[in-house]
CSV table of C-alpha atoms in Angstrom, one decimal:
chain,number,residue,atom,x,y,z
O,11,UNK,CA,-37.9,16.1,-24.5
O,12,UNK,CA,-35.3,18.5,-23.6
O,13,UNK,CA,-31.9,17.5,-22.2
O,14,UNK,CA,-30.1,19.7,-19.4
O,15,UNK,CA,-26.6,18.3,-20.1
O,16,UNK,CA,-24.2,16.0,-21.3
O,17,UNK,CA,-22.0,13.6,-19.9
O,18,UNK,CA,-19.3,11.8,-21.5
O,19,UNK,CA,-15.8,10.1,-20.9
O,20,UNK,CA,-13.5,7.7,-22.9
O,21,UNK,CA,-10.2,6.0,-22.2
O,22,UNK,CA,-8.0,4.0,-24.1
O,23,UNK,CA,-4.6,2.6,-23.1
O,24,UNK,CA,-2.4,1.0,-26.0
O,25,UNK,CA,1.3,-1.1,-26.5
O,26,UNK,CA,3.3,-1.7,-23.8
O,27,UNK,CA,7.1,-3.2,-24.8
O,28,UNK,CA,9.7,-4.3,-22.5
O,29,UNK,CA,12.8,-5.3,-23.6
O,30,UNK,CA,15.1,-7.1,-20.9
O,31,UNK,CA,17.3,-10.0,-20.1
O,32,UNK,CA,17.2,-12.4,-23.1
O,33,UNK,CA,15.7,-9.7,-25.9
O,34,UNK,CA,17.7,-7.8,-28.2
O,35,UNK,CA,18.9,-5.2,-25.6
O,36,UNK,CA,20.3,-7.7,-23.0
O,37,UNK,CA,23.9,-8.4,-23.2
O,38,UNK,CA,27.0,-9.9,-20.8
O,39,UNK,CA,30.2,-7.7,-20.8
O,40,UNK,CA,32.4,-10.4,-19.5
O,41,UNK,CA,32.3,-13.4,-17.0
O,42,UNK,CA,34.1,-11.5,-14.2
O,43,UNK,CA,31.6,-8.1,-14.8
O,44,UNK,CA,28.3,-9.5,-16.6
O,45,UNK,CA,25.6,-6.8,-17.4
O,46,UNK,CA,22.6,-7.0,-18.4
O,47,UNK,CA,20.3,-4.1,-19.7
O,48,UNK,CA,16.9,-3.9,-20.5
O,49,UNK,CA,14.7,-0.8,-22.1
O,50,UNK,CA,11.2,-0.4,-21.7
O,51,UNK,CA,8.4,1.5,-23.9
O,52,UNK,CA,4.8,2.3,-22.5
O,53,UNK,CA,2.4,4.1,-25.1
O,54,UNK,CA,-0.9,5.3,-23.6
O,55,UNK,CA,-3.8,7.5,-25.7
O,56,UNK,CA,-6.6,8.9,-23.2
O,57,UNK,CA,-9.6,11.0,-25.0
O,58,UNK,CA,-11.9,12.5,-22.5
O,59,UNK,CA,-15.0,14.2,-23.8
O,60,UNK,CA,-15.7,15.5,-20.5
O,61,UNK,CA,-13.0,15.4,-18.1
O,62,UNK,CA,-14.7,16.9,-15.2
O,63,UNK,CA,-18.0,15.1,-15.2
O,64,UNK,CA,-19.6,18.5,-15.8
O,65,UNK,CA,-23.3,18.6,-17.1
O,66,UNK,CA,-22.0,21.1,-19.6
O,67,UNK,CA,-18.6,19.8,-20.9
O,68,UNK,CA,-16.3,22.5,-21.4
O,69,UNK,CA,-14.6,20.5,-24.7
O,70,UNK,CA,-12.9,17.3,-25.0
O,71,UNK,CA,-9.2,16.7,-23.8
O,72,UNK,CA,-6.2,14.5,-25.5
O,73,UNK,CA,-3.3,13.2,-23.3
O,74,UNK,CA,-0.7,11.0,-25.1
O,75,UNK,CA,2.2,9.7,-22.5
O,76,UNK,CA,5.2,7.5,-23.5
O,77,UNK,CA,7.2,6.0,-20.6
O,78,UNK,CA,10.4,5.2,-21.2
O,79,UNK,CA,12.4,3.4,-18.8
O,80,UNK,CA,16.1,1.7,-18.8
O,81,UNK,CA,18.2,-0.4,-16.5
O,82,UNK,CA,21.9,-1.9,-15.8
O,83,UNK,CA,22.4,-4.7,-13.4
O,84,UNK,CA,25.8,-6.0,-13.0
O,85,UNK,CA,25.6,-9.2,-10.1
O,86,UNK,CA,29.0,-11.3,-9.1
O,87,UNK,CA,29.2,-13.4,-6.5
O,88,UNK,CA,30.7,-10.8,-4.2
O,89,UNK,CA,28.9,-7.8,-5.6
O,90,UNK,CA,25.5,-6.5,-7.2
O,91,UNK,CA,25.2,-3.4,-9.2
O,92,UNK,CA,21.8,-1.5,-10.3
O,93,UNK,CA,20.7,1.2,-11.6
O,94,UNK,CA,17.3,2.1,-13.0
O,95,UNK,CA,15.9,5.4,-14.6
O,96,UNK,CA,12.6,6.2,-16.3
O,97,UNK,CA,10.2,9.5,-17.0
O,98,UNK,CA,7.4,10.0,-19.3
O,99,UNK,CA,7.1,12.5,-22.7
O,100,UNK,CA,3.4,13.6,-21.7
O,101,UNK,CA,1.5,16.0,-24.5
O,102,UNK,CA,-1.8,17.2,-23.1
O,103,UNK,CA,-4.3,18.9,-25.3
O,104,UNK,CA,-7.2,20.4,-23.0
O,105,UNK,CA,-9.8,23.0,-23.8
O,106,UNK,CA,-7.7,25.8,-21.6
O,107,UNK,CA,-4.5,24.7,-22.9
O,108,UNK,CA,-1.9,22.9,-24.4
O,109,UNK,CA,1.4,21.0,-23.1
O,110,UNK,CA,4.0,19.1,-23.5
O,111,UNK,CA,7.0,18.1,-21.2
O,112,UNK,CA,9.1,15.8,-19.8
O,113,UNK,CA,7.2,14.0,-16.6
O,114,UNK,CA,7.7,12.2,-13.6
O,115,UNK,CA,11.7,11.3,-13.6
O,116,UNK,CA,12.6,8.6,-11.4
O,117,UNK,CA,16.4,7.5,-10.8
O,118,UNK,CA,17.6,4.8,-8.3
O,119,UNK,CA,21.4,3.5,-7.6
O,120,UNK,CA,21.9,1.2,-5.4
O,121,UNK,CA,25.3,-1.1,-4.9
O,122,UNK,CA,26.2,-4.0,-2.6
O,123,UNK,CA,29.7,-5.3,-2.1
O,124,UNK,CA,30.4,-8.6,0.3
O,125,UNK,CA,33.5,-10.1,1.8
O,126,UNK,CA,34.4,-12.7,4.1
O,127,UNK,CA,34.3,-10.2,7.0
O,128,UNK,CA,32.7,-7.0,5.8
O,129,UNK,CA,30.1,-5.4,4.3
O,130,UNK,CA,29.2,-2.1,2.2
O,131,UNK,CA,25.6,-1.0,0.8
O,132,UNK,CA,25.1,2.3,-0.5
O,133,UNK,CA,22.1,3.6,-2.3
O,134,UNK,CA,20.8,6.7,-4.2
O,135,UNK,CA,16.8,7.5,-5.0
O,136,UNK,CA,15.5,10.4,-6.6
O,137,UNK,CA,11.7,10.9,-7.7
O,138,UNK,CA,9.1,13.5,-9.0
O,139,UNK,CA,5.3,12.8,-9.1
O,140,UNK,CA,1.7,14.6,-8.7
O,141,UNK,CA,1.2,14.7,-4.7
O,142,UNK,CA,-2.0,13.1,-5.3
O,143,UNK,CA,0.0,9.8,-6.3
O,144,UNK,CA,2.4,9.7,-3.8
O,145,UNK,CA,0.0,7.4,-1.0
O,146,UNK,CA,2.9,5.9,0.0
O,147,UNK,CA,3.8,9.4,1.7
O,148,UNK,CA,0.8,10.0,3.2
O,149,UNK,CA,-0.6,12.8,0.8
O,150,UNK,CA,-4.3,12.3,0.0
O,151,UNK,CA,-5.5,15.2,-1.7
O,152,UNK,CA,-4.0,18.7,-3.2
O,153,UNK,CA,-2.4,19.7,-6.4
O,154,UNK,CA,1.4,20.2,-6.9
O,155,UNK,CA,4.3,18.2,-7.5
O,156,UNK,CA,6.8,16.2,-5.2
O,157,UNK,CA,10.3,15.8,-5.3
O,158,UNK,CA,11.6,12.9,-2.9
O,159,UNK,CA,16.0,12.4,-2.7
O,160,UNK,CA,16.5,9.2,-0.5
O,161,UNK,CA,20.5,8.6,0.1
O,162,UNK,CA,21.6,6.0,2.4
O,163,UNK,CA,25.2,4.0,3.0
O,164,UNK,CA,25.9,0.9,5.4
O,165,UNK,CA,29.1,-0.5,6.6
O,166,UNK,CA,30.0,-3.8,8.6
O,167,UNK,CA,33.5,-4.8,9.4
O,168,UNK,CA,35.3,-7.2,11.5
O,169,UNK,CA,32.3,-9.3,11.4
O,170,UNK,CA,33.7,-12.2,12.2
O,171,UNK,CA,35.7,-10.6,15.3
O,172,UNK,CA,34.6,-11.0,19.0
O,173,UNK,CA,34.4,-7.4,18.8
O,174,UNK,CA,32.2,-6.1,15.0
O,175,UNK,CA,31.3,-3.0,14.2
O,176,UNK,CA,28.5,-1.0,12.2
O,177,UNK,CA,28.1,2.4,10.7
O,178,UNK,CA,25.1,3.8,8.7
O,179,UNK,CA,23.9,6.8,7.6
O,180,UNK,CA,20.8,8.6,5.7
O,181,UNK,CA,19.9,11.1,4.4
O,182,UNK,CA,16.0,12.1,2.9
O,183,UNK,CA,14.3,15.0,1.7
O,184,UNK,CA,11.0,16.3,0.8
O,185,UNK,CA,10.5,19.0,-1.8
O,186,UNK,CA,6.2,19.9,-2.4
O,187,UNK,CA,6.3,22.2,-5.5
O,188,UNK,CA,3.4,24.4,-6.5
O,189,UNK,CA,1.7,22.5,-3.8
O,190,UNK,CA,-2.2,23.7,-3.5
O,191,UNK,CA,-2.6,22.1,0.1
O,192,UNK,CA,-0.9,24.3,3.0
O,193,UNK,CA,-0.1,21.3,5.0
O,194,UNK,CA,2.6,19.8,2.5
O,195,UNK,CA,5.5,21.2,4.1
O,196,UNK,CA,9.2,21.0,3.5
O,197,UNK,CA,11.1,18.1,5.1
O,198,UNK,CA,14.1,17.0,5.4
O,199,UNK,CA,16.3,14.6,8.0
O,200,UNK,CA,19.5,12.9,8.4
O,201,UNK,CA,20.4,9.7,10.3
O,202,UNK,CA,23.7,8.6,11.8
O,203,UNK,CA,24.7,5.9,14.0
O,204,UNK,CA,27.3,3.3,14.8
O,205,UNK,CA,27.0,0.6,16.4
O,206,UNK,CA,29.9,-2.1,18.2
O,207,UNK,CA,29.2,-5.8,18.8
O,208,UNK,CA,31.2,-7.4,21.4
O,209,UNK,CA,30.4,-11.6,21.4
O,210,UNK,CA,31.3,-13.2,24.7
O,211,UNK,CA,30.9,-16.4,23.5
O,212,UNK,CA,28.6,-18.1,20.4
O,213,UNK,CA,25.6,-17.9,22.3
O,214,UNK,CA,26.2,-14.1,24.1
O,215,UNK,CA,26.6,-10.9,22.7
O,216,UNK,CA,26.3,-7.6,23.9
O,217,UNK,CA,25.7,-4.4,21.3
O,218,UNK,CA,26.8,-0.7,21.9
């Protein structure tokens, strides 16, 4: 009997460590300005004989990825730090080449400060992954690499004041790099507003 091809795929996925709030990495600074930090480690092997499906394999392909991820929180009563970053060291081994590089960076800031009559948020997002994993923005198919900056700020005063006010403002932008689809295109927008409050009474309000 004569075979017209072969097909072939294996995966395997090993350790995963996270280190956080009560391990060995977690730690308070002080009452007034506890931290606590926490360090992740994801190891994953994949070995694909035939990464294509093809009936002839072209040769077998290696990827080895470690994820690396750490965060700060710092929470009060009146305030709430964070901050979070994490990437992946990817080595690829493929029959048409060999790689290795520093993948998929994502860093996100964020802070919150309350008072008895005011208010402040601010945060800060930055992220690169394969267009074909962002779902969340829309992108189904394609090749290339996406690079998404989110910065936003918020900030209430005289709340407590017949007359409150509110300004916020955002900023986003969307970078496709070596993008195979021609309908990934360049965006970017920016958000202001301000807003007053005026209370008549506890039950009526009106909003500007």
């Amino acid at each position: 009997m004569r075979r017209s091809g072969y097909f072939g795929q294996t995966a395997i996925a090993i350790a995963t460590v996270v280190l956080g709030p009560g391990g060995v990495f977690a730690q308070t600074a002080s009452p007034d300005f506890p931290v606590s930090v926490s360090v992740g480690l994801t190891t994953s092997i994949i070995a694909d004989s035939n990464p294509s499906l093809l009936v002839l394999s072209p040769g077998a392909s290696t990827t080895l990825a470690e994820r690396l991820s750490f965060g700060i929180t710092s929470e009060t009563s009146a305030q709430v730090l964070r901050l979070s970053i994490d990437g992946g060291l990817v080595f690829d081994d493929t029959p048409a080449s060999t790689s290795f590089g520093f993948r998929d960076p994502n860093f996100q800031l964020s802070y919150a400060r309350e008072a008895a009559n005011s208010a402040l948020n601010l945060s800060a997002d930055y992220r690169s992954s394969d267009v074909t994993d962002a779902v969340a923005e829309g992108v189904a198919s394609g090749e290339g690499t996406l690079v998404a900056t989110d910065v936003s700020a918020a900030f209430d005063f005289a709340r407590n004041a017949p007359l409150s006010f509110s300004l916020a403002a955002s900023f986003a932008d969307r970078d496709y790099r070596d993008a195979t689809d021609p309908d990934l295109a360049d965006n970017m927008s920016t958000s202001i507003s301000a807003t007053a409050d005026l209370r008549f009474s506890p039950v009526t309000s009106g909003a500007v």
